[in-house]
């Protein structure tokens, strides 16, 4: 079967750094997305990785290791507005987007 | 601004009473998707259209139907809503079909079934 694993919930402090991990077991791999979803709102696109390595975009970075079936999202200089769920999603070999259940990130002052 | 619009944002319907959710887009994207998302769960793809080509996910219940009369509009019809159909329904679009095409989501419609 196809599976995306993320921690259910994480807590971090304002101004700190947090890393949200995602592991996947899918039938093939054609890219990995990270989306941010605030409570009661729609997901918004954060990043896309298809090759191994780190993609940096401002305070957010995303890393991919295809051999390990692993990605992480790194958030720096955390702000209260970063409190949200972060969803990992993988395109499999059939170009189906497989979604994780998301990691709820709680930021404390 | 180009965007994906969903109406209404909140919908209450009675058990067994048909309901239609609507989605429109000004992005002129070829692909439109309907997802169901329950609390703390992953979005579940119900249908997608590539232009007028309709693709029904294998495990989408027959109770759910969809229409796309033109590029801009897409509808989700729930013929006989059950309590288990209470969820957030998300419409999304993309300019193409494939891994490099990010999906743009509407704000969602939260459906309550009483």
PDB file of C-alpha atoms in Angstrom:
ATOM      1  CA  UNK A   1       0.000   0.000   0.000  1.00  0.00           C
ATOM      2  CA  UNK A   2       0.905   3.636  -0.229  1.00  0.00           C
ATOM      3  CA  UNK A   3       1.717   5.535   2.913  1.00  0.00           C
ATOM      4  CA  UNK A   4       2.867   8.967   4.020  1.00  0.00           C
ATOM      5  CA  UNK A   5       3.982   9.326   7.641  1.00  0.00           C
ATOM      6  CA  UNK A   6       4.268  12.615   9.495  1.00  0.00           C
ATOM      7  CA  UNK A   7       4.175  13.397  13.220  1.00  0.00           C
ATOM      8  CA  UNK A   8       0.673  14.332  14.295  1.00  0.00           C
ATOM      9  CA  UNK A   9       1.647  17.384  16.308  1.00  0.00           C
ATOM     10  CA  UNK A  10       4.726  19.415  17.212  1.00  0.00           C
ATOM     11  CA  UNK A  11       5.292  22.372  19.508  1.00  0.00           C
ATOM     12  CA  UNK A  12       7.977  25.030  19.117  1.00  0.00           C
ATOM     13  CA  UNK A  13       8.843  28.458  20.492  1.00  0.00           C
ATOM     14  CA  UNK A  14       8.556  31.753  18.662  1.00  0.00           C
ATOM     15  CA  UNK A  15      11.894  32.688  17.099  1.00  0.00           C
ATOM     16  CA  UNK A  16      13.194  29.112  17.144  1.00  0.00           C
ATOM     17  CA  UNK A  17      13.748  26.559  14.366  1.00  0.00           C
ATOM     18  CA  UNK A  18      11.619  23.455  13.795  1.00  0.00           C
ATOM     19  CA  UNK A  19      12.009  20.498  11.455  1.00  0.00           C
ATOM     20  CA  UNK A  20       8.939  18.547  10.324  1.00  0.00           C
ATOM     21  CA  UNK A  21       9.738  15.105   8.935  1.00  0.00           C
ATOM     22  CA  UNK A  22       7.907  13.119   6.294  1.00  0.00           C
ATOM     23  CA  UNK A  23       8.592   9.548   5.226  1.00  0.00           C
ATOM     24  CA  UNK A  24       6.864   7.919   2.313  1.00  0.00           C
ATOM     25  CA  UNK A  25       6.321   4.486   0.809  1.00  0.00           C
ATOM     26  CA  UNK A  26       4.711   4.883  -2.592  1.00  0.00           C
ATOM     27  CA  UNK A  27       4.571   3.029  -5.881  1.00  0.00           C
ATOM     28  CA  UNK A  28       7.165   5.154  -7.606  1.00  0.00           C
ATOM     29  CA  UNK A  29       8.088   8.764  -7.031  1.00  0.00           C
ATOM     30  CA  UNK A  30       7.581  11.824  -9.200  1.00  0.00           C
ATOM     31  CA  UNK A  31       8.013  14.651  -6.729  1.00  0.00           C
ATOM     32  CA  UNK A  32       7.074  15.779  -3.233  1.00  0.00           C
ATOM     33  CA  UNK A  33       5.066  18.813  -2.165  1.00  0.00           C
ATOM     34  CA  UNK A  34       4.746  20.635   1.134  1.00  0.00           C
ATOM     35  CA  UNK A  35       1.565  22.602   1.784  1.00  0.00           C
ATOM     36  CA  UNK A  36       0.606  24.826   4.719  1.00  0.00           C
ATOM     37  CA  UNK A  37      -2.962  24.721   5.987  1.00  0.00           C
ATOM     38  CA  UNK A  38      -4.302  27.099   8.629  1.00  0.00           C
ATOM     39  CA  UNK A  39      -7.251  25.833  10.651  1.00  0.00           C
ATOM     40  CA  UNK A  40     -10.447  25.932   8.635  1.00  0.00           C
ATOM     41  CA  UNK A  41      -8.685  27.165   5.515  1.00  0.00           C
ATOM     42  CA  UNK A  42      -7.458  25.632   2.271  1.00  0.00           C
ATOM     43  CA  UNK A  43      -3.908  24.331   1.806  1.00  0.00           C
ATOM     44  CA  UNK A  44      -1.418  26.716   0.229  1.00  0.00           C
ATOM     45  CA  UNK A  45       1.664  25.618  -1.680  1.00  0.00           C
ATOM     46  CA  UNK A  46       5.038  25.913   0.067  1.00  0.00           C
ATOM     47  CA  UNK A  47       7.572  23.859  -1.882  1.00  0.00           C
ATOM     48  CA  UNK A  48       8.209  21.145  -4.465  1.00  0.00           C
ATOM     49  CA  UNK A  49      11.201  18.763  -4.477  1.00  0.00           C
ATOM     50  CA  UNK A  50      11.936  16.238  -7.206  1.00  0.00           C
ATOM     51  CA  UNK A  51      15.732  15.944  -6.890  1.00  0.00           C
ATOM     52  CA  UNK A  52      17.746  15.134  -3.779  1.00  0.00           C
ATOM     53  CA  UNK A  53      18.930  18.039  -1.727  1.00  0.00           C
ATOM     54  CA  UNK A  54      17.791  21.201  -0.051  1.00  0.00           C
ATOM     55  CA  UNK A  55      15.519  23.850  -1.564  1.00  0.00           C
ATOM     56  CA  UNK A  56      15.546  27.147   0.313  1.00  0.00           C
ATOM     57  CA  UNK A  57      12.807  29.730   0.106  1.00  0.00           C
ATOM     58  CA  UNK A  58      13.091  32.499   2.651  1.00  0.00           C
ATOM     59  CA  UNK A  59      12.465  31.203   6.174  1.00  0.00           C
ATOM     60  CA  UNK A  60      11.318  27.823   4.814  1.00  0.00           C
ATOM     61  CA  UNK A  61      13.531  25.080   3.398  1.00  0.00           C
ATOM     62  CA  UNK A  62      12.620  21.621   2.173  1.00  0.00           C
ATOM     63  CA  UNK A  63      14.947  18.641   1.897  1.00  0.00           C
ATOM     64  CA  UNK A  64      14.550  15.401  -0.045  1.00  0.00           C
ATOM     65  CA  UNK A  65      16.347  12.053   0.005  1.00  0.00           C
ATOM     66  CA  UNK A  66      14.768   9.735  -2.560  1.00  0.00           C
ATOM     67  CA  UNK A  67      16.894   6.753  -1.551  1.00  0.00           C
ATOM     68  CA  UNK A  68      15.594   7.019   2.004  1.00  0.00           C
ATOM     69  CA  UNK A  69      12.019   7.959   1.101  1.00  0.00           C
ATOM     70  CA  UNK A  70      12.402  10.955   3.360  1.00  0.00           C
ATOM     71  CA  UNK A  71      11.792  14.683   3.345  1.00  0.00           C
ATOM     72  CA  UNK A  72      11.744  17.433   5.902  1.00  0.00           C
ATOM     73  CA  UNK A  73      10.436  20.963   6.069  1.00  0.00           C
ATOM     74  CA  UNK A  74      12.601  23.365   8.050  1.00  0.00           C
ATOM     75  CA  UNK A  75      11.057  26.534   9.413  1.00  0.00           C
ATOM     76  CA  UNK A  76      13.394  29.208  10.803  1.00  0.00           C
ATOM     77  CA  UNK A  77      12.717  32.313  12.916  1.00  0.00           C
ATOM     78  CA  UNK A  78       9.300  30.982  13.822  1.00  0.00           C
ATOM     79  CA  UNK A  79       6.442  33.454  14.009  1.00  0.00           C
ATOM     80  CA  UNK A  80       3.066  33.002  15.661  1.00  0.00           C
ATOM     81  CA  UNK A  81       1.442  33.049  12.205  1.00  0.00           C
ATOM     82  CA  UNK A  82       3.335  29.847  11.375  1.00  0.00           C
ATOM     83  CA  UNK A  83       0.948  27.950  13.640  1.00  0.00           C
ATOM     84  CA  UNK A  84      -0.771  25.681  11.120  1.00  0.00           C
ATOM     85  CA  UNK A  85      -0.816  22.153   9.778  1.00  0.00           C
ATOM     86  CA  UNK A  86       1.902  21.184   7.313  1.00  0.00           C
ATOM     87  CA  UNK A  87       0.989  18.515   4.769  1.00  0.00           C
ATOM     88  CA  UNK A  88       3.417  16.394   2.830  1.00  0.00           C
ATOM     89  CA  UNK A  89       2.186  14.977  -0.503  1.00  0.00           C
ATOM     90  CA  UNK A  90       3.919  12.679  -3.012  1.00  0.00           C
ATOM     91  CA  UNK A  91       3.237  12.091  -6.690  1.00  0.00           C
ATOM     92  CA  UNK A  92       3.496   8.363  -7.340  1.00  0.00           C
ATOM     93  CA  UNK A  93       4.349   6.591 -10.596  1.00  0.00           C
ATOM     94  CA  UNK A  94       0.713   6.851 -11.723  1.00  0.00           C
ATOM     95  CA  UNK A  95       0.830  10.617 -11.179  1.00  0.00           C
ATOM     96  CA  UNK A  96      -1.586  10.280  -8.285  1.00  0.00           C
ATOM     97  CA  UNK A  97      -0.983  12.765  -5.469  1.00  0.00           C
ATOM     98  CA  UNK A  98      -0.811  10.879  -2.172  1.00  0.00           C
ATOM     99  CA  UNK A  99      -1.371  13.104   0.859  1.00  0.00           C
ATOM    100  CA  UNK A 100      -0.176  12.777   4.426  1.00  0.00           C
ATOM    101  CA  UNK A 101      -2.544  13.640   7.272  1.00  0.00           C
ATOM    102  CA  UNK A 102      -0.455  16.680   8.179  1.00  0.00           C
ATOM    103  CA  UNK A 103       1.558  17.829  11.172  1.00  0.00           C
ATOM    104  CA  UNK A 104      -0.103  20.371  13.431  1.00  0.00           C
ATOM    105  CA  UNK A 105       2.526  22.897  14.492  1.00  0.00           C
ATOM    106  CA  UNK A 106       1.840  24.881  17.648  1.00  0.00           C
ATOM    107  CA  UNK A 107       3.974  27.979  18.259  1.00  0.00           C
ATOM    108  CA  UNK A 108       4.308  29.254  21.810  1.00  0.00           C
ATOM    109  CA  UNK A 109       5.517  32.738  22.764  1.00  0.00           C
TER     110      UNK A 109
ATOM    111  CA  UNK B   1      -6.622  38.599  -8.701  1.00  0.00           C
ATOM    112  CA  UNK B   2      -6.852  35.218 -10.339  1.00  0.00           C
ATOM    113  CA  UNK B   3      -8.296  32.776  -7.897  1.00  0.00           C
ATOM    114  CA  UNK B   4     -10.382  29.742  -7.003  1.00  0.00           C
ATOM    115  CA  UNK B   5     -13.758  30.589  -5.476  1.00  0.00           C
ATOM    116  CA  UNK B   6     -16.038  28.256  -3.568  1.00  0.00           C
ATOM    117  CA  UNK B   7     -19.591  28.965  -2.560  1.00  0.00           C
ATOM    118  CA  UNK B   8     -20.964  28.770  -0.020  1.00  0.00           C
ATOM    119  CA  UNK B   9     -18.205  28.713   2.627  1.00  0.00           C
ATOM    120  CA  UNK B  10     -20.534  26.981   5.060  1.00  0.00           C
ATOM    121  CA  UNK B  11     -23.408  24.724   4.081  1.00  0.00           C
ATOM    122  CA  UNK B  12     -25.879  22.972   6.329  1.00  0.00           C
ATOM    123  CA  UNK B  13     -28.101  20.267   4.892  1.00  0.00           C
ATOM    124  CA  UNK B  14     -30.425  17.664   6.289  1.00  0.00           C
ATOM    125  CA  UNK B  15     -29.763  13.963   6.253  1.00  0.00           C
ATOM    126  CA  UNK B  16     -30.748  12.640   2.831  1.00  0.00           C
ATOM    127  CA  UNK B  17     -31.426  16.065   1.285  1.00  0.00           C
ATOM    128  CA  UNK B  18     -29.454  16.643  -1.942  1.00  0.00           C
ATOM    129  CA  UNK B  19     -26.894  19.398  -1.851  1.00  0.00           C
ATOM    130  CA  UNK B  20     -24.673  21.037  -4.484  1.00  0.00           C
ATOM    131  CA  UNK B  21     -21.362  22.733  -3.830  1.00  0.00           C
ATOM    132  CA  UNK B  22     -19.882  25.056  -6.425  1.00  0.00           C
ATOM    133  CA  UNK B  23     -16.411  26.044  -7.491  1.00  0.00           C
ATOM    134  CA  UNK B  24     -15.263  28.604 -10.024  1.00  0.00           C
ATOM    135  CA  UNK B  25     -11.823  29.661 -11.159  1.00  0.00           C
ATOM    136  CA  UNK B  26     -10.383  32.645 -12.980  1.00  0.00           C
ATOM    137  CA  UNK B  27      -7.005  30.976 -13.559  1.00  0.00           C
ATOM    138  CA  UNK B  28      -8.093  29.329 -16.822  1.00  0.00           C
ATOM    139  CA  UNK B  29      -6.607  26.050 -15.614  1.00  0.00           C
ATOM    140  CA  UNK B  30      -7.327  22.832 -17.465  1.00  0.00           C
ATOM    141  CA  UNK B  31      -7.516  20.605 -14.425  1.00  0.00           C
ATOM    142  CA  UNK B  32     -10.018  20.846 -11.568  1.00  0.00           C
ATOM    143  CA  UNK B  33     -10.169  18.629  -8.494  1.00  0.00           C
ATOM    144  CA  UNK B  34     -12.629  17.945  -5.699  1.00  0.00           C
ATOM    145  CA  UNK B  35     -11.272  16.767  -2.350  1.00  0.00           C
ATOM    146  CA  UNK B  36     -12.989  15.747   0.860  1.00  0.00           C
ATOM    147  CA  UNK B  37     -11.093  16.508   4.060  1.00  0.00           C
ATOM    148  CA  UNK B  38     -12.181  15.455   7.519  1.00  0.00           C
ATOM    149  CA  UNK B  39     -10.686  16.880  10.678  1.00  0.00           C
ATOM    150  CA  UNK B  40      -6.976  16.031  11.139  1.00  0.00           C
ATOM    151  CA  UNK B  41      -7.007  13.804   8.067  1.00  0.00           C
ATOM    152  CA  UNK B  42      -5.395  14.004   4.666  1.00  0.00           C
ATOM    153  CA  UNK B  43      -7.410  15.441   1.801  1.00  0.00           C
ATOM    154  CA  UNK B  44      -9.102  12.604  -0.096  1.00  0.00           C
ATOM    155  CA  UNK B  45      -9.414  13.025  -3.858  1.00  0.00           C
ATOM    156  CA  UNK B  46     -12.983  12.413  -5.051  1.00  0.00           C
ATOM    157  CA  UNK B  47     -12.805  13.417  -8.732  1.00  0.00           C
ATOM    158  CA  UNK B  48     -10.742  15.363 -11.163  1.00  0.00           C
ATOM    159  CA  UNK B  49     -11.303  16.757 -14.651  1.00  0.00           C
ATOM    160  CA  UNK B  50      -8.712  17.307 -17.337  1.00  0.00           C
ATOM    161  CA  UNK B  51     -10.682  19.699 -19.517  1.00  0.00           C
ATOM    162  CA  UNK B  52     -13.919  17.760 -19.961  1.00  0.00           C
ATOM    163  CA  UNK B  53     -12.385  14.362 -19.301  1.00  0.00           C
ATOM    164  CA  UNK B  54     -13.864  13.137 -16.041  1.00  0.00           C
ATOM    165  CA  UNK B  55     -11.884  10.892 -13.696  1.00  0.00           C
ATOM    166  CA  UNK B  56     -13.637   9.233 -10.801  1.00  0.00           C
ATOM    167  CA  UNK B  57     -11.490   7.806  -8.016  1.00  0.00           C
ATOM    168  CA  UNK B  58     -12.164   4.124  -7.483  1.00  0.00           C
ATOM    169  CA  UNK B  59     -13.318   4.507  -3.882  1.00  0.00           C
ATOM    170  CA  UNK B  60     -15.514   7.589  -4.355  1.00  0.00           C
ATOM    171  CA  UNK B  61     -19.047   6.642  -3.241  1.00  0.00           C
ATOM    172  CA  UNK B  62     -21.806   6.646  -5.871  1.00  0.00           C
ATOM    173  CA  UNK B  63     -23.572   9.201  -3.705  1.00  0.00           C
ATOM    174  CA  UNK B  64     -21.119  11.787  -5.041  1.00  0.00           C
ATOM    175  CA  UNK B  65     -21.427  13.179  -8.553  1.00  0.00           C
ATOM    176  CA  UNK B  66     -19.708  16.004 -10.351  1.00  0.00           C
ATOM    177  CA  UNK B  67     -20.318  18.299 -13.308  1.00  0.00           C
ATOM    178  CA  UNK B  68     -18.050  20.648 -15.200  1.00  0.00           C
ATOM    179  CA  UNK B  69     -20.190  22.632 -17.657  1.00  0.00           C
ATOM    180  CA  UNK B  70     -17.286  24.823 -18.780  1.00  0.00           C
ATOM    181  CA  UNK B  71     -13.633  25.579 -18.001  1.00  0.00           C
ATOM    182  CA  UNK B  72     -14.459  27.959 -15.193  1.00  0.00           C
ATOM    183  CA  UNK B  73     -17.061  26.071 -13.192  1.00  0.00           C
ATOM    184  CA  UNK B  74     -17.250  22.744 -11.435  1.00  0.00           C
ATOM    185  CA  UNK B  75     -19.981  21.357  -9.171  1.00  0.00           C
ATOM    186  CA  UNK B  76     -20.081  18.635  -6.561  1.00  0.00           C
ATOM    187  CA  UNK B  77     -23.476  17.019  -6.041  1.00  0.00           C
ATOM    188  CA  UNK B  78     -24.157  14.883  -3.000  1.00  0.00           C
ATOM    189  CA  UNK B  79     -27.364  13.022  -3.757  1.00  0.00           C
ATOM    190  CA  UNK B  80     -28.265  11.759  -0.294  1.00  0.00           C
ATOM    191  CA  UNK B  81     -25.920  13.156   2.341  1.00  0.00           C
ATOM    192  CA  UNK B  82     -25.247  11.020   5.375  1.00  0.00           C
ATOM    193  CA  UNK B  83     -23.772  12.067   8.683  1.00  0.00           C
ATOM    194  CA  UNK B  84     -20.446  10.646   7.537  1.00  0.00           C
ATOM    195  CA  UNK B  85     -20.326  13.116   4.664  1.00  0.00           C
ATOM    196  CA  UNK B  86     -19.881  16.065   7.012  1.00  0.00           C
ATOM    197  CA  UNK B  87     -16.466  17.428   6.065  1.00  0.00           C
ATOM    198  CA  UNK B  88     -14.586  20.253   4.402  1.00  0.00           C
ATOM    199  CA  UNK B  89     -14.837  20.028   0.605  1.00  0.00           C
ATOM    200  CA  UNK B  90     -11.929  21.555  -1.227  1.00  0.00           C
ATOM    201  CA  UNK B  91     -11.808  22.512  -4.881  1.00  0.00           C
ATOM    202  CA  UNK B  92      -8.396  22.865  -6.512  1.00  0.00           C
ATOM    203  CA  UNK B  93      -7.040  23.641  -9.963  1.00  0.00           C
ATOM    204  CA  UNK B  94      -3.779  23.171 -11.803  1.00  0.00           C
ATOM    205  CA  UNK B  95      -2.582  24.282 -15.210  1.00  0.00           C
ATOM    206  CA  UNK B  96      -1.547  20.774 -16.140  1.00  0.00           C
ATOM    207  CA  UNK B  97      -1.556  17.242 -14.906  1.00  0.00           C
ATOM    208  CA  UNK B  98       1.682  15.967 -13.500  1.00  0.00           C
ATOM    209  CA  UNK B  99       4.105  16.360 -10.681  1.00  0.00           C
ATOM    210  CA  UNK B 100       5.488  19.773 -11.508  1.00  0.00           C
ATOM    211  CA  UNK B 101       2.072  21.427 -11.539  1.00  0.00           C
ATOM    212  CA  UNK B 102       1.154  22.805  -8.136  1.00  0.00           C
ATOM    213  CA  UNK B 103      -2.477  22.795  -7.122  1.00  0.00           C
ATOM    214  CA  UNK B 104      -4.258  25.998  -6.196  1.00  0.00           C
ATOM    215  CA  UNK B 105      -6.976  25.532  -3.624  1.00  0.00           C
ATOM    216  CA  UNK B 106     -10.181  27.402  -2.980  1.00  0.00           C
ATOM    217  CA  UNK B 107     -11.156  28.331   0.592  1.00  0.00           C
ATOM    218  CA  UNK B 108     -13.322  25.237   0.950  1.00  0.00           C
ATOM    219  CA  UNK B 109     -16.943  24.609   1.851  1.00  0.00           C
ATOM    220  CA  UNK B 110     -17.588  23.168   5.290  1.00  0.00           C
ATOM    221  CA  UNK B 111     -20.599  20.867   5.067  1.00  0.00           C
ATOM    222  CA  UNK B 112     -22.672  20.050   8.132  1.00  0.00           C
ATOM    223  CA  UNK B 113     -25.301  17.305   7.943  1.00  0.00           C
ATOM    224  CA  UNK B 114     -28.074  17.430  10.536  1.00  0.00           C
TER     225      UNK B 114
END
